[in-house]
Short mmCIF file of C-alpha atoms and ligand atoms in Angstrom, two decimals:
data_model
loop_
_atom_site.label_atom_id
_atom_site.label_comp_id
_atom_site.label_asym_id
_atom_site.label_seq_id
_atom_site.Cartn_x
_atom_site.Cartn_y
_atom_site.Cartn_z
CA MET A 114 -9.97 29.48 15.77
CA VAL A 115 -10.57 25.86 14.50
CA ASN A 116 -10.60 23.69 18.02
CA HIS A 117 -9.51 19.82 17.45
CA ARG A 118 -12.78 18.57 17.28
CA GLU A 119 -14.12 20.91 14.42
CA ARG A 120 -11.10 20.24 12.39
CA GLU A 121 -11.65 16.29 12.65
CA ARG A 122 -15.03 16.91 11.48
CA ARG A 123 -14.12 18.93 8.50
CA ILE A 124 -11.09 17.27 7.39
CA LYS A 125 -11.44 14.94 4.39
CA GLY A 126 -9.35 11.97 2.83
CA LEU A 127 -8.05 11.80 -0.60
CA ILE A 128 -6.71 8.54 -1.43
CA LEU A 129 -4.86 8.01 -4.97
CA ALA A 130 -5.05 5.54 -6.56
CA ALA A 131 -5.07 6.04 -10.55
CA GLY A 132 -1.46 4.85 -11.10
CA LEU A 133 -0.61 2.22 -13.35
CA GLY A 134 1.72 -0.08 -10.90
CA THR A 135 3.76 -0.72 -14.12
CA ARG A 136 6.64 -2.10 -11.64
CA LEU A 137 4.55 -5.07 -10.45
CA ARG A 138 3.47 -6.21 -13.92
CA PRO A 139 2.13 -9.03 -14.78
CA ILE A 140 0.28 -9.00 -11.01
CA THR A 141 -1.06 -5.28 -11.88
CA SER A 142 -1.96 -6.20 -15.73
CA LEU A 143 -5.70 -7.19 -14.73
CA ARG A 144 -5.99 -5.37 -11.41
CA PRO A 145 -4.74 -2.03 -10.13
CA LYS A 146 -2.03 -1.82 -7.24
CA PRO A 147 -4.40 -0.53 -4.69
CA THR A 148 -6.30 -4.19 -4.75
CA ILE A 149 -3.32 -6.45 -4.09
CA ASN A 150 -3.77 -8.37 -0.90
CA VAL A 151 -1.12 -7.91 1.93
CA ALA A 152 -2.03 -10.25 4.67
CA ASN A 153 -4.91 -11.14 2.59
CA ARG A 154 -6.45 -7.42 2.49
CA PRO A 155 -6.37 -5.16 -0.29
CA LEU A 156 -4.26 -2.51 -0.07
CA ILE A 157 -6.57 0.09 -0.42
CA HIS A 158 -8.41 -1.12 3.12
CA TYR A 159 -5.39 -0.19 5.03
CA ALA A 160 -5.71 3.34 3.64
CA VAL A 161 -9.45 3.68 4.53
CA ASP A 162 -8.85 1.74 7.94
CA ASN A 163 -5.88 4.48 8.52
CA LEU A 164 -7.99 7.66 7.44
CA ALA A 165 -11.09 6.43 9.40
CA GLU A 166 -9.11 6.01 12.53
CA VAL A 167 -8.63 9.67 12.60
CA GLY A 168 -12.17 10.41 12.67
CA ILE A 169 -12.39 11.16 8.68
CA ARG A 170 -15.54 10.24 6.98
CA ASP A 171 -15.67 11.69 3.35
CA ILE A 172 -12.96 9.88 1.25
CA GLY A 173 -12.23 10.82 -2.26
CA VAL A 174 -10.71 8.03 -4.15
CA VAL A 175 -8.63 9.07 -6.98
CA VAL A 176 -9.21 6.67 -10.15
CA SER A 177 -8.64 6.00 -13.75
CA TYR A 178 -11.24 4.81 -15.97
CA ASP A 179 -9.51 1.59 -15.97
CA THR A 180 -9.36 1.01 -12.26
CA ILE A 181 -12.47 2.62 -11.32
CA THR A 182 -14.83 -0.43 -11.29
CA ILE A 183 -12.49 -3.25 -9.58
CA LEU A 184 -11.53 -0.35 -7.02
CA LYS A 185 -15.41 0.34 -6.49
CA GLU A 186 -16.12 -3.09 -6.29
CA THR A 187 -12.90 -3.47 -3.64
CA LEU A 188 -14.42 -0.65 -1.68
CA ASP A 189 -18.33 -1.37 -1.60
CA GLY A 190 -19.46 -1.75 1.55
CA TYR A 191 -16.04 -1.24 3.19
CA GLY A 192 -15.76 1.36 6.28
CA GLU A 193 -18.26 1.75 8.58
CA GLY A 194 -19.70 5.61 8.30
CA VAL A 195 -17.30 6.39 5.44
CA ASN A 196 -18.76 7.75 2.28
CA PHE A 197 -16.33 7.50 -0.97
CA SER A 198 -16.74 9.69 -3.69
CA TYR A 199 -14.67 8.66 -7.12
CA LEU A 200 -13.08 11.24 -9.00
CA ILE A 201 -11.33 10.50 -12.48
CA GLN A 202 -7.80 11.17 -13.11
CA ASN A 203 -7.32 10.54 -16.95
CA PRO A 204 -4.65 9.69 -17.83
CA PRO A 205 -2.85 10.31 -14.38
CA LYS A 206 -0.33 13.17 -14.77
CA GLY A 207 1.62 13.17 -10.99
CA LEU A 208 0.19 13.18 -7.63
CA ALA A 209 -0.48 17.39 -7.92
CA HIS A 210 -2.61 16.85 -11.26
CA ALA A 211 -4.42 14.31 -8.63
CA VAL A 212 -5.28 17.21 -6.39
CA GLN A 213 -6.45 19.47 -9.19
CA VAL A 214 -8.75 17.09 -10.51
CA SER A 215 -10.64 16.75 -7.01
CA ARG A 216 -10.86 20.19 -6.31
CA ASP A 217 -14.51 20.24 -6.20
CA PHE A 218 -14.77 17.58 -3.80
CA LEU A 219 -12.10 19.21 -1.70
CA GLY A 220 -13.40 22.66 -1.71
CA ASP A 221 -11.75 24.78 0.73
CA ASP A 222 -11.27 22.11 3.51
CA PRO A 223 -8.08 20.58 4.95
CA PHE A 224 -7.81 17.23 3.71
CA VAL A 225 -4.91 14.38 4.09
CA MET A 226 -3.47 13.03 0.80
CA TYR A 227 -3.01 9.22 1.25
CA LEU A 228 -0.95 7.18 -1.45
CA SER A 229 -2.65 3.86 -1.65
CA ASP A 230 0.67 2.01 -1.79
CA ASN A 231 1.80 3.18 1.44
CA LEU A 232 1.66 1.24 4.68
CA PHE A 233 2.36 2.83 8.23
CA GLU A 234 2.54 0.55 11.12
CA TYR A 235 1.09 2.98 13.26
CA GLY A 236 -1.57 4.91 10.98
CA VAL A 237 -1.34 8.42 10.51
CA SER A 238 -3.02 10.12 13.60
CA SER A 239 0.20 11.55 14.70
CA PHE A 240 0.59 13.64 11.35
CA VAL A 241 -3.13 14.54 11.43
CA GLU A 242 -2.47 15.45 15.05
CA SER A 243 0.35 17.84 13.77
CA PHE A 244 -2.05 20.11 11.81
CA HIS A 245 -2.69 23.02 13.50
CA PRO A 246 -4.29 25.50 11.09
CA ASP A 247 -4.60 28.17 14.44
CA ARG A 248 -1.32 28.23 14.83
CA GLY A 249 -0.35 28.89 11.41
CA VAL A 250 0.25 25.23 9.91
CA ASN A 251 -0.65 24.89 6.60
CA ALA A 252 0.58 21.53 5.51
CA VAL A 253 2.28 18.54 7.24
CA LEU A 254 4.74 16.23 5.99
CA ALA A 255 5.56 12.54 7.08
CA LEU A 256 9.27 11.98 6.95
CA VAL A 257 11.56 9.23 7.55
CA PRO A 258 15.38 8.68 7.75
CA VAL A 259 16.12 6.45 4.80
CA GLU A 260 19.60 5.06 3.97
CA ASP A 261 19.01 6.16 0.15
CA PRO A 262 16.71 8.52 -0.65
CA ARG A 263 17.05 8.95 -4.02
CA ALA A 264 14.10 7.14 -4.84
CA PHE A 265 11.78 9.58 -2.86
CA GLY A 266 10.75 13.16 -2.30
CA VAL A 267 13.94 14.72 0.18
CA ALA A 268 13.39 17.41 2.72
CA GLU A 269 15.46 19.63 4.40
CA ILE A 270 14.69 20.75 7.99
CA ASP A 271 15.38 23.88 10.37
CA ASP A 272 14.33 24.89 13.06
CA GLY A 273 11.09 22.73 13.22
CA LYS A 274 9.94 23.43 9.84
CA VAL A 275 10.80 22.28 6.18
CA VAL A 276 12.66 24.85 4.20
CA ARG A 277 13.36 22.90 1.06
CA LEU A 278 11.92 19.88 -0.99
CA VAL A 279 13.32 18.06 -3.94
CA GLU A 280 11.46 15.46 -5.82
CA LYS A 281 14.14 12.31 -6.21
CA PRO A 282 17.70 14.42 -5.82
CA GLU A 283 20.92 12.61 -7.49
CA GLU A 284 22.42 14.58 -4.82
CA PRO A 285 20.27 14.47 -1.77
CA GLN A 286 21.21 17.15 0.79
CA SER A 287 19.59 14.96 3.93
CA ASN A 288 18.38 11.38 4.50
CA LEU A 289 14.77 12.44 5.22
CA ALA A 290 12.40 10.57 2.64
CA VAL A 291 9.00 11.95 2.08
CA ALA A 292 6.17 9.28 2.86
CA GLY A 293 3.35 8.94 1.07
CA VAL A 294 0.87 11.00 3.41
CA TYR A 295 0.33 14.37 3.54
CA VAL A 296 -1.82 16.96 5.35
CA PHE A 297 -3.01 20.14 3.56
CA ASP A 298 -5.03 23.19 4.17
CA HIS A 299 -6.46 24.87 1.19
CA THR A 300 -3.22 27.20 0.13
CA ILE A 301 -1.91 24.32 -1.63
CA HIS A 302 -4.60 24.59 -4.67
CA ALA A 303 -2.94 28.00 -5.52
CA MET A 304 0.13 26.81 -6.17
CA ILE A 305 -0.82 23.60 -8.14
CA GLU A 306 -2.80 26.16 -10.34
CA THR A 307 0.44 27.92 -11.08
CA LEU A 308 2.56 24.63 -11.31
CA GLU A 309 4.85 23.56 -14.20
CA PRO A 310 4.83 20.16 -15.19
CA GLY A 311 8.38 18.43 -14.16
CA ALA A 312 10.20 15.61 -15.26
CA LYS A 313 7.90 13.05 -17.73
CA GLY A 314 5.33 16.17 -17.73
CA GLU A 315 4.24 15.16 -14.26
CA TYR A 316 2.74 17.92 -11.92
CA GLN A 317 4.91 16.99 -8.83
CA ILE A 318 3.20 17.49 -5.45
CA THR A 319 6.86 18.20 -4.29
CA ASP A 320 7.07 21.18 -6.56
CA ALA A 321 4.01 22.71 -5.01
CA ILE A 322 5.18 22.16 -1.43
CA GLN A 323 8.31 23.85 -2.20
CA MET A 324 6.52 26.54 -3.67
CA LEU A 325 4.50 27.05 -0.53
CA ILE A 326 7.32 27.24 1.45
CA GLU A 327 9.28 29.92 -1.22
CA GLN A 328 6.00 31.97 -0.36
CA GLY A 329 6.51 31.81 3.28
CA TYR A 330 3.97 29.50 4.42
CA HIS A 331 4.41 27.17 7.03
CA VAL A 332 5.13 22.87 6.09
CA SER A 333 5.81 21.17 9.44
CA PRO A 334 7.78 18.03 9.05
CA VAL A 335 6.86 15.01 11.45
CA GLU A 336 8.90 11.78 11.52
CA VAL A 337 7.11 8.75 11.04
CA ARG A 338 7.16 6.25 14.08
CA GLY A 339 7.46 2.19 13.88
CA TRP A 340 8.09 1.31 10.04
CA TRP A 341 6.64 2.68 6.87
CA LYS A 342 6.60 0.97 3.59
CA ASP A 343 6.17 1.97 -0.12
CA THR A 344 4.83 -1.04 -2.02
CA GLY A 345 6.35 -0.07 -5.64
CA LYS A 346 7.92 -3.82 -6.44
CA ALA A 347 7.55 -7.44 -5.72
CA GLU A 348 9.77 -7.62 -2.74
CA ASP A 349 7.97 -4.81 -1.07
CA ILE A 350 4.66 -6.52 -0.96
CA LEU A 351 6.58 -9.46 0.28
CA ASP A 352 8.24 -7.56 2.95
CA ALA A 353 4.48 -5.40 3.66
CA ASN A 354 3.01 -8.77 3.85
CA ARG A 355 5.75 -9.77 6.41
CA LEU A 356 4.94 -6.69 8.71
CA GLU A 357 1.51 -6.70 8.54
CA LEU A 358 1.69 -10.56 9.59
CA LEU A 359 3.92 -9.51 12.58
CA LYS A 360 0.97 -7.87 14.07
CA LEU A 361 -1.10 -10.40 14.01
CA ARG A 362 -1.93 -13.21 16.58
CA ARG A 363 -2.96 -16.90 16.47
CA ASP A 364 -6.61 -17.43 15.41
CA ILE A 365 -7.60 -20.80 14.40
CA ARG A 366 -11.18 -20.90 12.98
CA GLY A 367 -10.94 -23.27 10.06
CA GLU A 368 -10.21 -27.26 10.30
CA LEU A 369 -7.17 -28.68 11.40
CA ASP A 370 -6.36 -32.40 10.65
CA ARG A 371 -3.26 -34.13 11.69
CA ALA A 372 -1.97 -30.69 11.76
CA GLU A 373 1.43 -29.28 13.05
CA VAL A 374 0.45 -25.35 13.55
CA VAL A 375 2.97 -23.78 15.38
CA GLY A 376 3.22 -19.98 16.49
CA ASP A 377 0.89 -17.03 15.24
CA VAL A 378 -1.02 -18.46 12.34
CA ILE A 379 -4.42 -17.56 10.97
CA VAL A 380 -6.79 -20.03 9.88
CA GLU A 381 -9.75 -18.70 8.29
CA GLU A 382 -13.11 -19.78 8.29
CA GLY A 383 -13.68 -22.94 6.13
CA ALA A 384 -10.10 -23.55 5.64
CA VAL A 385 -9.03 -27.22 6.03
CA VAL A 386 -5.41 -27.84 6.84
CA ARG A 387 -4.62 -31.62 6.41
CA ARG A 388 -1.17 -33.48 7.22
CA SER A 389 0.47 -30.58 6.90
CA THR A 390 2.84 -28.37 8.78
CA ILE A 391 2.71 -24.55 9.30
CA LEU A 392 4.69 -22.10 10.90
CA GLY A 393 3.96 -18.54 11.88
CA PRO A 394 3.73 -15.99 11.06
CA ALA A 395 1.41 -17.17 8.16
CA LEU A 396 -2.18 -16.74 7.12
CA ILE A 397 -4.37 -19.09 5.32
CA GLY A 398 -7.29 -17.58 4.05
CA ALA A 399 -10.82 -18.72 3.93
CA GLY A 400 -12.07 -21.90 2.19
CA SER A 401 -8.49 -22.91 1.65
CA LEU A 402 -6.96 -26.45 1.10
CA ILE A 403 -3.59 -27.01 2.42
CA GLU A 404 -2.70 -30.89 2.23
CA HIS A 405 0.62 -32.75 2.37
CA ALA A 406 2.07 -29.66 2.87
CA PHE A 407 4.75 -27.28 4.31
CA ILE A 408 3.86 -23.64 4.84
CA GLY A 409 6.72 -21.45 5.83
CA PRO A 410 6.71 -17.86 8.07
CA TYR A 411 5.68 -14.75 6.53
CA THR A 412 3.54 -16.59 4.12
CA THR A 413 -0.03 -15.74 3.11
CA ILE A 414 -2.28 -18.18 1.13
CA GLY A 415 -5.20 -16.63 -0.68
CA ASN A 416 -8.90 -17.49 -0.24
CA GLY A 417 -9.95 -20.80 -1.92
CA ALA A 418 -6.40 -21.91 -2.61
CA VAL A 419 -5.13 -25.24 -2.93
CA ILE A 420 -1.60 -26.36 -1.93
CA ARG A 421 -0.85 -29.52 -1.80
CA ASN A 422 2.48 -31.74 -1.96
CA ALA A 423 4.33 -28.44 -1.98
CA GLU A 424 6.58 -26.58 0.25
CA ILE A 425 5.91 -22.64 0.53
CA GLU A 426 7.93 -19.76 2.50
CA TYR A 427 8.13 -16.04 2.44
CA ALA A 428 5.09 -16.04 -0.23
CA VAL A 429 2.13 -14.20 -0.92
CA VAL A 430 -0.50 -16.68 -2.69
CA GLY A 431 -3.77 -15.02 -4.31
CA THR A 432 -7.11 -16.43 -4.35
CA GLY A 433 -8.09 -19.66 -5.72
CA THR A 434 -4.57 -20.16 -7.00
CA HIS A 435 -3.36 -23.96 -6.89
CA ILE A 436 0.08 -25.57 -6.47
CA GLU A 437 0.62 -28.88 -6.37
CA GLY A 438 3.20 -31.63 -6.32
CA VAL A 439 5.83 -28.94 -6.77
CA LYS A 440 9.57 -29.46 -5.63
CA PRO A 441 11.65 -28.06 -4.40
CA ARG A 442 10.46 -25.05 -1.89
CA ILE A 443 8.75 -22.35 -3.39
CA GLU A 444 10.43 -19.17 -1.66
CA GLY A 445 10.23 -15.76 -1.93
CA SER A 446 7.43 -15.59 -4.68
CA LEU A 447 4.44 -13.52 -5.38
CA ILE A 448 1.96 -15.23 -7.35
CA GLY A 449 -1.50 -14.00 -8.25
CA GLU A 450 -4.97 -14.75 -8.43
CA ASP A 451 -5.93 -18.39 -10.05
CA VAL A 452 -2.77 -19.18 -11.10
CA HIS A 453 -2.21 -22.80 -11.57
CA ILE A 454 1.62 -24.66 -10.75
CA ALA A 455 1.54 -28.03 -10.82
CA GLY A 456 4.50 -30.53 -11.00
CA HIS A 457 4.95 -33.38 -13.14
CA THR A 458 6.90 -36.56 -13.07
CA GLY A 459 6.26 -38.30 -16.50
CA TRP A 460 8.20 -38.26 -19.54
CA PRO A 461 9.58 -36.03 -21.20
CA SER A 462 11.51 -33.94 -18.46
CA THR A 463 10.57 -30.77 -19.35
CA HIS A 464 9.13 -27.64 -17.99
CA ARG A 465 5.67 -26.56 -19.45
CA LEU A 466 4.60 -22.79 -18.95
CA ILE A 467 1.65 -20.40 -19.72
CA LEU A 468 3.02 -17.09 -18.70
CA GLY A 469 1.83 -13.95 -19.21
CA ASP A 470 3.76 -10.73 -20.43
CA LYS A 471 6.38 -9.57 -17.88
CA SER A 472 6.16 -12.73 -16.05
CA ARG A 473 9.17 -13.72 -13.76
CA VAL A 474 10.26 -17.15 -13.30
CA MET A 475 13.24 -18.72 -11.70
CA LEU A 476 13.42 -22.45 -12.16
CA HIS A 477 16.26 -24.80 -10.10
CA GLU A 478 18.08 -26.58 -12.58
C1 G1P B 706 6.03 9.46 -4.62
C2 G1P B 706 6.31 10.85 -4.24
C3 G1P B 706 7.88 10.83 -3.54
C4 G1P B 706 7.43 10.21 -2.29
C5 G1P B 706 6.85 8.70 -2.61
C6 G1P B 706 6.53 8.36 -1.11
O1 G1P B 706 6.85 8.90 -5.61
O2 G1P B 706 6.11 11.70 -5.83
O3 G1P B 706 8.22 12.32 -3.16
O4 G1P B 706 8.62 10.24 -1.33
O5 G1P B 706 5.70 8.66 -3.44
O6 G1P B 706 6.01 6.89 -1.39
P1 G1P B 706 6.60 7.58 -6.57
O7 G1P B 706 6.44 6.40 -4.90
O8 G1P B 706 5.30 7.60 -7.00
O9 G1P B 706 7.72 7.70 -7.15
#
């Protein structure tokens, strides 16, 4: 019999962060997706917080050779009392493969597997609390009813158990998408050992869980409370930023100089807002300068950025980026780090662009 405290003590975390984030290029050309900021914090920090909140102290981070250095930097000193182990998955061949390369770290302990691009309004405690090895539960899946489940793993439930799981089906048999957090006991490892690769040569965790079900193991469904966001594409990052900003309350630590600042606005240390209007929810990062500007709702301005003579709304602007003298208003935009956007009024009347591969620019005529 494993009591509650013992379960928390032994359970480990596994954050999957080896993916290439190709759908988010060029934002992910120089940095992996888990280091992208949402409400001015890297995605992977949310994952660590959610795991630490349920008492997990040993976290394995699955990385690739390309991503290990920047992820180590991003996690350096983060998470009180948390120990990180870095596990190399090279090349990434699916979620089940990530578990396989982590086998020595995991041992036979139960673990929470967390996809680093997922955000949950209320964290992961309800999933961990539903993991009852003493009542024969071998795995817990987080499920969310969605309108179009075809882009996800899809679960069918009967009598309080998951009875079937299919990865990205053409014709889903339920509307229950699998969200990116899973709790497993050691039985998953035996399934993964005999797993055949699926489409694109990937070893799918969905197939391994289906094997658990077929072999009579107990996979317990838990519906996600509150919102859940899988941040695969640029629009998802903007929406995640909106949702996270909605959680924050007004906090002005920087300097306001003839500024109109309305609602839940965070102005971090060393930021200066001068002759500008900010409508919350919005976050102005440390050391940034906002001058003669309008910052509209659901916008995060990264640390050390400069926004001058410009208007921005529903946007995420990266660290050290400069936007100056731009018309009309920039909206619905995801802008990386150290990007320079400047308007000019001189002759000739042209656009001058220096853009990396896979950049997307929409100019008003
Ligand atoms: C993965 C899983 C899928 C799950 C999704 C949640 O898909 O394979 O079953 O529904 O995460 O984010 P991916 O987003 O890697 O395509």
